Amino acid sequence: MTSTSLAIAVELDGTGAHPASWRFGQVAPSDAASIVDLVRRVEHAGFAIATFADPTTRIGHPTIRGRLDPVEVAAFAAAVTTAIGLVPAVGPLHAEPFHLANQLASADFASHGRAGWLAVTADTAARAAAYGAAEVTAPEAVRLENDEVIAAVRLLWDTWEDGVFIADEVTGHFLDPARLHYANFEGELFSVTGPSITPRPPQGQLVVFAPFDARPGAAAVAPDLVDVHLVGGSTVHEVGVLAEAARRAAEGREQRVFAEVEVVLATEHDTATGRLAELDAHAPWPTNERLRHVGTAEELHDLLTALVARVDGVRLHPAVLATDLPILEREVLPRLRAERRLVVPRPASSLRRTLGLTRPANTFAAAHAGGGHRVR
């Protein structure tokens, strides 16, 4: 990845980002054929990543029911794609780190190293109810639980070192016990012994995405636990300021910054403002502290070009997938690709390679190399 190109992700939740999108869309959120068609289309168009929303953390879509689990959708999509990154959104709050680590690692195996994890930090009543837990609202409590779950999941991914499988016929050993470890994670809220029941993912560690919020007291994930920071901002300048703040917070850690961009595009027959007004008449679109583009495809191209020097990528949230996605496929991404401003994933490349991120060293292997104690 270079400073002259963008990796573009697209959110494929349901019928679109607008809460009234279902009235104008043709994509069934729980229809397998629709999922296959969508992911194949966006991969062919040159999108680097497809994200899948966590239905228990989705705000603003009270009339939509029956969404599928995002990790299962990503694993299903892995079988019909070869290049695009697949990133399910899963909130760490209330989640069981052991099971979550294994689910996400399995998605990475299914996709041959193209999976990521979008750690949605906010809690909702629906998410708390899904786990039979009380909703967490205090920012410091949200931050603590998010950080502990993500840290525990990352540690569990490393409990199997690379090279653990030896299949030695002479000794009869299938595994090298010195390369299999207990996590022994001890936090303020819980502890995890481990090890994982799934070997280390193909990428070593899945790419972890999380919203960035530098405001004092915000319930943001600790920067050292994140690979890709998602920033908001109502203007290109604000996006740039937040992107720089995210890079400073990372303190030299290898990371990337993506801008969140909501999109309502003009069509042949309707202006973008007219479309948005019609959608809002059914259900207002809440502001999400994201950059919102309401205009033509040409203007969106200019906006993305302006963002190239400020961020490493963007995540687009089309208002209505059935209307906005074809315009993106036809008028926006081909032009960016022709101008060499688009990061296009290659078949069989890992998501880390697409984003220019190195495969991390195993925590336990590094400790052993440094003279630390190896758990057997």
Tab-separated table of C-alpha atoms in Angstrom:
chain	number	residue	atom	x	y	z
A	1	MET	CA	0.000	0.000	0.000
A	2	THR	CA	1.250	3.503	-0.811
A	3	SER	CA	0.178	7.027	0.072
A	4	THR	CA	-1.266	7.417	-3.425
A	5	SER	CA	-3.888	4.662	-3.194
A	6	LEU	CA	-6.870	3.659	-1.081
A	7	ALA	CA	-8.132	0.288	0.054
A	8	ILE	CA	-11.899	0.529	-0.149
A	9	ALA	CA	-14.151	-1.517	2.107
A	10	VAL	CA	-17.919	-1.729	1.781
A	11	GLU	CA	-20.506	-2.595	4.405
A	12	LEU	CA	-22.914	-5.242	3.091
A	13	ASP	CA	-25.436	-5.292	5.916
A	14	GLY	CA	-28.977	-6.152	4.926
A	15	THR	CA	-30.416	-3.827	2.293
A	16	GLY	CA	-28.208	-0.818	3.048
A	17	ALA	CA	-27.053	1.615	5.702
A	18	HIS	CA	-30.194	3.749	5.731
A	19	PRO	CA	-32.891	2.455	8.116
A	20	ALA	CA	-35.505	2.755	5.347
A	21	SER	CA	-33.356	1.013	2.743
A	22	TRP	CA	-35.500	-2.129	2.923
A	23	ARG	CA	-38.357	-0.209	1.310
A	24	PHE	CA	-36.264	0.387	-1.800
A	25	GLY	CA	-33.866	-2.569	-1.786
A	26	GLN	CA	-34.029	-5.987	-3.345
A	27	VAL	CA	-31.468	-7.798	-1.190
A	28	ALA	CA	-32.796	-10.138	1.477
A	29	PRO	CA	-30.563	-9.946	4.575
A	30	SER	CA	-30.902	-13.681	5.232
A	31	ASP	CA	-30.933	-14.999	1.665
A	32	ALA	CA	-27.878	-17.115	0.800
A	33	ALA	CA	-28.110	-16.467	-2.937
A	34	SER	CA	-28.106	-12.715	-2.315
A	35	ILE	CA	-25.003	-12.990	-0.145
A	36	VAL	CA	-23.167	-14.956	-2.838
A	37	ASP	CA	-24.148	-12.429	-5.499
A	38	LEU	CA	-23.128	-9.467	-3.358
A	39	VAL	CA	-19.684	-10.659	-2.320
A	40	ARG	CA	-18.832	-11.835	-5.817
A	41	ARG	CA	-19.900	-8.500	-7.266
A	42	VAL	CA	-17.910	-6.374	-4.847
A	43	GLU	CA	-14.842	-8.573	-5.273
A	44	HIS	CA	-15.074	-8.266	-9.050
A	45	ALA	CA	-15.517	-4.497	-8.731
A	46	GLY	CA	-12.218	-4.183	-6.863
A	47	PHE	CA	-13.325	-3.604	-3.287
A	48	ALA	CA	-10.569	-4.700	-0.908
A	49	ILE	CA	-12.844	-5.641	1.989
A	50	ALA	CA	-16.458	-6.557	2.693
A	51	THR	CA	-17.723	-6.014	6.225
A	52	PHE	CA	-20.764	-7.667	7.777
A	53	ALA	CA	-22.613	-5.937	10.610
A	54	ASP	CA	-23.320	-7.458	14.005
A	55	PRO	CA	-27.150	-7.461	14.254
A	56	THR	CA	-27.018	-7.139	18.045
A	57	THR	CA	-25.077	-3.867	17.836
A	58	ARG	CA	-26.956	-2.372	14.868
A	59	ILE	CA	-28.649	0.904	15.761
A	60	GLY	CA	-31.393	2.520	13.694
A	61	HIS	CA	-32.918	-0.544	11.989
A	62	PRO	CA	-35.714	-1.510	14.420
A	63	THR	CA	-37.979	-2.934	11.713
A	64	ILE	CA	-35.465	-5.410	10.280
A	65	ARG	CA	-35.356	-8.909	11.737
A	66	GLY	CA	-33.736	-12.207	10.858
A	67	ARG	CA	-30.164	-11.176	10.115
A	68	LEU	CA	-27.562	-13.906	10.011
A	69	ASP	CA	-24.564	-14.157	12.296
A	70	PRO	CA	-21.752	-12.088	10.714
A	71	VAL	CA	-18.988	-14.657	11.363
A	72	GLU	CA	-21.055	-17.345	9.668
A	73	VAL	CA	-21.744	-15.017	6.730
A	74	ALA	CA	-18.017	-14.310	6.361
A	75	ALA	CA	-17.179	-18.027	6.463
A	76	PHE	CA	-19.902	-18.727	3.912
A	77	ALA	CA	-18.616	-15.950	1.647
A	78	ALA	CA	-15.090	-17.357	1.876
A	79	ALA	CA	-16.106	-20.344	-0.222
A	80	VAL	CA	-17.210	-18.210	-3.187
A	81	THR	CA	-14.391	-15.617	-3.194
A	82	THR	CA	-10.622	-15.691	-3.665
A	83	ALA	CA	-9.247	-12.201	-2.988
A	84	ILE	CA	-11.517	-9.880	-1.032
A	85	GLY	CA	-11.027	-9.465	2.720
A	86	LEU	CA	-13.976	-10.648	4.820
A	87	VAL	CA	-14.494	-8.788	8.081
A	88	PRO	CA	-17.395	-9.657	10.386
A	89	ALA	CA	-18.364	-7.158	13.060
A	90	VAL	CA	-18.592	-8.727	16.504
A	91	GLY	CA	-18.918	-6.762	19.709
A	92	PRO	CA	-16.485	-7.885	22.422
A	93	LEU	CA	-18.932	-6.938	25.177
A	94	HIS	CA	-20.508	-10.007	26.820
A	95	ALA	CA	-18.694	-12.326	24.371
A	96	GLU	CA	-16.881	-15.438	25.563
A	97	PRO	CA	-13.254	-14.883	24.446
A	98	PHE	CA	-12.486	-18.591	24.059
A	99	HIS	CA	-15.363	-19.254	21.677
A	100	LEU	CA	-14.917	-15.959	19.845
A	101	ALA	CA	-11.224	-16.662	19.225
A	102	ASN	CA	-12.042	-20.060	17.732
A	103	GLN	CA	-14.880	-18.749	15.575
A	104	LEU	CA	-12.741	-15.987	14.083
A	105	ALA	CA	-9.737	-18.277	13.587
A	106	SER	CA	-11.989	-20.724	11.750
A	107	ALA	CA	-13.124	-17.920	9.431
A	108	ASP	CA	-9.477	-17.170	8.678
A	109	PHE	CA	-8.864	-20.810	7.806
A	110	ALA	CA	-12.004	-20.911	5.625
A	111	SER	CA	-10.830	-17.845	3.691
A	112	HIS	CA	-7.158	-18.901	3.533
A	113	GLY	CA	-6.055	-15.846	5.485
A	114	ARG	CA	-8.516	-13.188	4.305
A	115	ALA	CA	-10.494	-12.668	7.519
A	116	GLY	CA	-10.532	-9.746	9.895
A	117	TRP	CA	-12.473	-8.747	12.996
A	118	LEU	CA	-14.364	-5.492	13.423
A	119	ALA	CA	-14.645	-5.021	17.178
A	120	VAL	CA	-17.806	-2.950	17.624
A	121	THR	CA	-17.296	-1.190	20.930
A	122	ALA	CA	-20.742	0.124	21.866
A	123	ASP	CA	-23.261	-1.892	23.841
A	124	THR	CA	-26.971	-2.015	23.032
A	125	ALA	CA	-30.000	-3.384	24.832
A	126	ALA	CA	-30.379	-5.983	22.045
A	127	ARG	CA	-26.820	-7.198	22.484
A	128	ALA	CA	-27.138	-7.424	26.263
A	129	ALA	CA	-30.432	-9.312	25.890
A	130	ALA	CA	-28.857	-11.736	23.409
A	131	TYR	CA	-26.350	-12.712	26.093
A	132	GLY	CA	-28.773	-12.526	29.001
A	133	ALA	CA	-26.660	-9.793	30.584
A	134	ALA	CA	-27.150	-6.281	31.869
A	135	GLU	CA	-26.351	-3.516	29.389
A	136	VAL	CA	-22.972	-1.869	30.008
A	137	THR	CA	-23.213	1.914	29.725
A	138	ALA	CA	-20.387	3.446	31.777
A	139	PRO	CA	-17.549	4.332	29.340
A	140	GLU	CA	-14.817	3.077	31.648
A	141	ALA	CA	-16.607	-0.285	32.074
A	142	VAL	CA	-17.152	-0.596	28.317
A	143	ARG	CA	-13.503	0.215	27.654
A	144	LEU	CA	-12.229	-2.301	30.223
A	145	GLU	CA	-14.343	-5.201	28.958
A	146	ASN	CA	-13.584	-4.457	25.290
A	147	ASP	CA	-9.850	-4.341	25.962
A	148	GLU	CA	-9.796	-7.513	28.049
A	149	VAL	CA	-11.806	-9.541	25.531
A	150	ILE	CA	-9.659	-8.411	22.585
A	151	ALA	CA	-6.431	-9.027	24.507
A	152	ALA	CA	-7.586	-12.501	25.535
A	153	VAL	CA	-8.628	-13.392	21.981
A	154	ARG	CA	-5.272	-12.241	20.606
A	155	LEU	CA	-3.436	-14.323	23.195
A	156	LEU	CA	-5.545	-17.393	22.428
A	157	TRP	CA	-4.657	-17.115	18.722
A	158	ASP	CA	-1.008	-17.489	19.718
A	159	THR	CA	-1.386	-20.543	21.961
A	160	TRP	CA	-0.513	-22.727	18.981
A	161	GLU	CA	2.868	-21.788	17.548
A	162	ASP	CA	3.719	-22.178	13.894
A	163	GLY	CA	5.350	-25.582	13.378
A	164	VAL	CA	3.428	-27.238	16.204
A	165	PHE	CA	2.434	-30.112	13.912
A	166	ILE	CA	5.410	-32.425	13.432
A	167	ALA	CA	3.785	-35.805	12.631
A	168	ASP	CA	6.976	-37.648	13.640
A	169	GLU	CA	6.477	-41.341	12.822
A	170	VAL	CA	9.686	-42.346	14.612
A	171	THR	CA	8.682	-40.928	17.988
A	172	GLY	CA	4.938	-41.227	17.433
A	173	HIS	CA	4.454	-37.546	18.224
A	174	PHE	CA	1.863	-35.656	16.203
A	175	LEU	CA	2.375	-32.355	18.045
A	176	ASP	CA	5.437	-30.651	19.462
A	177	PRO	CA	4.271	-30.048	23.050
A	178	ALA	CA	6.822	-27.278	23.455
A	179	ARG	CA	4.903	-25.239	20.851
A	180	LEU	CA	1.468	-25.592	22.464
A	181	HIS	CA	0.717	-23.197	25.314
A	182	TYR	CA	-1.829	-22.236	27.913
A	183	ALA	CA	-3.026	-18.666	27.522
A	184	ASN	CA	-3.217	-18.070	31.290
A	185	PHE	CA	-4.886	-14.711	30.726
A	186	GLU	CA	-5.735	-12.902	33.952
A	187	GLY	CA	-7.880	-9.795	33.733
A	188	GLU	CA	-9.972	-7.761	36.129
A	189	LEU	CA	-13.222	-9.235	34.778
A	190	PHE	CA	-12.321	-12.812	33.848
A	191	SER	CA	-9.521	-15.280	33.288
A	192	VAL	CA	-8.883	-17.684	30.410
A	193	THR	CA	-6.676	-20.753	30.750
A	194	GLY	CA	-6.715	-22.106	27.199
A	195	PRO	CA	-5.155	-23.226	24.982
A	196	SER	CA	-7.352	-22.599	21.959
A	197	ILE	CA	-8.853	-25.632	20.244
A	198	THR	CA	-8.081	-24.121	16.825
A	199	PRO	CA	-4.487	-23.819	15.557
A	200	ARG	CA	-2.958	-20.397	14.964
A	201	PRO	CA	-4.796	-18.623	12.105
A	202	PRO	CA	-3.093	-18.451	8.687
A	203	GLN	CA	-2.395	-14.745	9.248
A	204	GLY	CA	-1.036	-15.393	12.720
A	205	GLN	CA	-3.401	-12.741	14.016
A	206	LEU	CA	-6.532	-11.647	12.203
A	207	VAL	CA	-6.579	-7.967	11.271
A	208	VAL	CA	-8.446	-6.200	14.092
A	209	PHE	CA	-10.526	-3.159	13.145
A	210	ALA	CA	-12.045	-0.831	15.751
A	211	PRO	CA	-13.553	2.663	15.923
A	212	PHE	CA	-11.117	5.345	17.071
A	213	ASP	CA	-12.198	7.983	19.576
A	214	ALA	CA	-9.638	10.292	21.167
A	215	ARG	CA	-12.095	12.171	23.370
A	216	PRO	CA	-11.388	11.973	27.112
A	217	GLY	CA	-13.422	9.226	28.750
A	218	ALA	CA	-14.468	7.672	25.430
A	219	ALA	CA	-15.099	3.919	25.370
A	220	ALA	CA	-12.493	3.288	22.680
A	221	VAL	CA	-10.277	0.216	22.352
A	222	ALA	CA	-6.665	0.592	23.473
A	223	PRO	CA	-4.658	1.547	20.339
A	224	ASP	CA	-2.074	-1.209	20.847
A	225	LEU	CA	-4.809	-3.828	20.381
A	226	VAL	CA	-5.915	-2.485	16.982
A	227	ASP	CA	-4.511	-2.920	13.478
A	228	VAL	CA	-6.945	-0.674	11.587
A	229	HIS	CA	-8.497	2.406	13.215
A	230	LEU	CA	-11.859	3.580	11.854
A	231	VAL	CA	-12.245	7.351	12.076
A	232	GLY	CA	-15.239	9.602	11.616
A	233	GLY	CA	-15.325	13.317	10.937
A	234	SER	CA	-17.876	15.489	9.142
A	235	THR	CA	-15.311	17.035	6.757
A	236	VAL	CA	-12.174	15.893	4.968
A	237	HIS	CA	-10.143	18.129	7.290
A	238	GLU	CA	-11.675	16.550	10.402
A	239	VAL	CA	-10.971	13.085	9.005
A	240	GLY	CA	-7.334	14.077	8.526
A	241	VAL	CA	-7.048	15.417	12.075
A	242	LEU	CA	-8.531	12.239	13.555
A	243	ALA	CA	-6.328	10.070	11.347
A	244	GLU	CA	-3.221	11.823	12.644
A	245	ALA	CA	-4.455	11.430	16.218
A	246	ALA	CA	-4.938	7.700	15.642
A	247	ARG	CA	-1.412	7.361	14.265
A	248	ARG	CA	0.051	9.213	17.233
A	249	ALA	CA	-1.905	7.030	19.653
A	250	ALA	CA	-0.448	3.911	18.044
A	251	GLU	CA	3.045	5.025	19.211
A	252	GLY	CA	4.954	3.476	16.345
A	253	ARG	CA	2.888	0.292	16.147
A	254	GLU	CA	2.237	-0.898	12.600
A	255	GLN	CA	-1.328	0.151	11.842
A	256	ARG	CA	-3.671	1.566	9.213
A	257	VAL	CA	-6.409	4.208	9.324
A	258	PHE	CA	-9.721	3.996	7.445
A	259	ALA	CA	-12.322	6.747	7.138
A	260	GLU	CA	-16.003	5.921	7.583
A	261	VAL	CA	-18.060	7.360	4.685
A	262	GLU	CA	-21.828	7.130	4.270
A	263	VAL	CA	-22.985	7.388	0.667
A	264	VAL	CA	-26.167	8.542	-1.066
A	265	LEU	CA	-25.623	8.898	-4.807
A	266	ALA	CA	-27.580	10.635	-7.524
A	267	THR	CA	-29.184	8.370	-10.115
A	268	GLU	CA	-30.247	8.982	-13.686
A	269	HIS	CA	-33.695	10.020	-12.513
A	270	ASP	CA	-33.228	11.338	-8.958
A	271	THR	CA	-30.883	13.719	-7.213
A	272	ALA	CA	-29.030	12.488	-4.161
A	273	THR	CA	-30.741	15.033	-1.919
A	274	GLY	CA	-34.118	13.983	-3.275
A	275	ARG	CA	-33.360	10.330	-2.615
A	276	LEU	CA	-32.230	11.072	0.940
A	277	ALA	CA	-35.349	13.140	1.621
A	278	GLU	CA	-37.555	10.296	0.400
A	279	LEU	CA	-35.693	7.797	2.582
A	280	ASP	CA	-35.776	10.077	5.619
A	281	ALA	CA	-39.530	10.548	5.192
A	282	HIS	CA	-39.913	6.890	6.121
A	283	ALA	CA	-37.242	6.768	8.832
A	284	PRO	CA	-34.660	9.485	9.593
A	285	TRP	CA	-31.031	8.424	9.185
A	286	PRO	CA	-29.293	9.110	12.523
A	287	THR	CA	-25.990	10.959	12.382
A	288	ASN	CA	-23.078	8.690	13.276
A	289	GLU	CA	-20.210	11.218	13.382
A	290	ARG	CA	-19.187	9.927	9.967
A	291	LEU	CA	-18.407	11.729	6.757
A	292	ARG	CA	-21.624	11.644	4.719
A	293	HIS	CA	-21.548	12.125	0.961
A	294	VAL	CA	-24.838	13.129	-0.655
A	295	GLY	CA	-24.132	13.888	-4.297
A	296	THR	CA	-22.975	12.526	-7.622
A	297	ALA	CA	-20.534	9.728	-8.384
A	298	GLU	CA	-18.166	12.332	-9.796
A	299	GLU	CA	-18.230	14.243	-6.526
A	300	LEU	CA	-17.631	11.040	-4.571
A	301	HIS	CA	-14.609	10.320	-6.760
A	302	ASP	CA	-13.251	13.775	-5.913
A	303	LEU	CA	-13.908	13.193	-2.196
A	304	LEU	CA	-12.072	9.862	-2.208
A	305	THR	CA	-9.190	11.429	-4.130
A	306	ALA	CA	-8.936	14.114	-1.448
A	307	LEU	CA	-8.809	11.412	1.240
A	308	VAL	CA	-5.916	9.534	-0.379
A	309	ALA	CA	-3.295	11.710	1.294
A	310	ARG	CA	-4.985	11.482	4.702
A	311	VAL	CA	-5.987	7.858	5.248
A	312	ASP	CA	-5.024	4.375	4.086
A	313	GLY	CA	-8.541	3.374	3.173
A	314	VAL	CA	-12.244	4.076	3.503
A	315	ARG	CA	-15.255	2.020	4.492
A	316	LEU	CA	-18.277	2.938	2.410
A	317	HIS	CA	-21.798	2.626	3.799
A	318	PRO	CA	-24.177	2.740	0.792
A	319	ALA	CA	-27.592	4.048	1.789
A	320	VAL	CA	-29.402	1.507	-0.398
A	321	LEU	CA	-27.297	-1.354	-1.701
A	322	ALA	CA	-29.583	-2.060	-4.654
A	323	THR	CA	-29.257	1.546	-5.875
A	324	ASP	CA	-25.875	2.841	-4.715
A	325	LEU	CA	-23.704	-0.250	-5.148
A	326	PRO	CA	-24.195	-0.507	-8.944
A	327	ILE	CA	-23.152	3.135	-9.313
A	328	LEU	CA	-20.033	2.509	-7.240
A	329	GLU	CA	-19.244	-0.546	-9.366
A	330	ARG	CA	-19.856	1.246	-12.645
A	331	GLU	CA	-18.652	4.820	-12.123
A	332	VAL	CA	-16.403	5.175	-9.079
A	333	LEU	CA	-14.118	2.183	-8.579
A	334	PRO	CA	-13.196	1.690	-12.275
A	335	ARG	CA	-12.004	5.291	-12.477
A	336	LEU	CA	-9.942	5.004	-9.284
A	337	ARG	CA	-8.418	1.794	-10.589
A	338	ALA	CA	-7.550	3.403	-13.935
A	339	GLU	CA	-5.874	6.256	-12.037
A	340	ARG	CA	-3.932	3.743	-9.883
A	341	ARG	CA	-5.564	5.121	-6.742
A	342	LEU	CA	-7.207	1.837	-5.781
A	343	VAL	CA	-5.681	-1.013	-3.768
A	344	VAL	CA	-6.998	-4.112	-5.530
A	345	PRO	CA	-6.582	-7.404	-3.626
A	346	ARG	CA	-4.907	-10.241	-5.465
A	347	PRO	CA	-6.229	-13.804	-5.447
A	348	ALA	CA	-4.724	-15.936	-2.671
A	349	SER	CA	-3.295	-12.882	-0.892
A	350	SER	CA	-3.979	-12.536	2.814
A	351	LEU	CA	-5.809	-9.522	4.152
A	352	ARG	CA	-2.620	-8.483	5.923
A	353	ARG	CA	-0.742	-8.507	2.637
A	354	THR	CA	-3.482	-6.495	0.925
A	355	LEU	CA	-3.189	-3.843	3.646
A	356	GLY	CA	0.605	-3.953	3.764
A	357	LEU	CA	0.682	-5.356	7.298
A	358	THR	CA	3.327	-7.896	8.288
A	359	ARG	CA	2.489	-11.261	9.833
A	360	PRO	CA	3.111	-10.797	13.583
A	361	ALA	CA	5.487	-12.917	15.597
A	362	ASN	CA	3.946	-15.380	18.025
A	363	THR	CA	3.823	-13.975	21.571
A	364	PHE	CA	4.992	-17.215	23.175
A	365	ALA	CA	7.721	-17.885	20.614
A	366	ALA	CA	9.071	-14.369	21.127
A	367	ALA	CA	9.063	-14.844	24.917
A	368	HIS	CA	10.926	-18.128	24.568
A	369	ALA	CA	13.512	-16.561	22.284
A	370	GLY	CA	14.036	-13.880	24.891
A	371	GLY	CA	14.509	-16.378	27.682
A	372	GLY	CA	10.943	-16.322	28.964
A	373	HIS	CA	9.176	-19.369	30.408
A	374	ARG	CA	7.411	-21.622	27.943
A	375	VAL	CA	4.176	-23.169	29.210
A	376	ARG	CA	3.707	-26.857	28.297
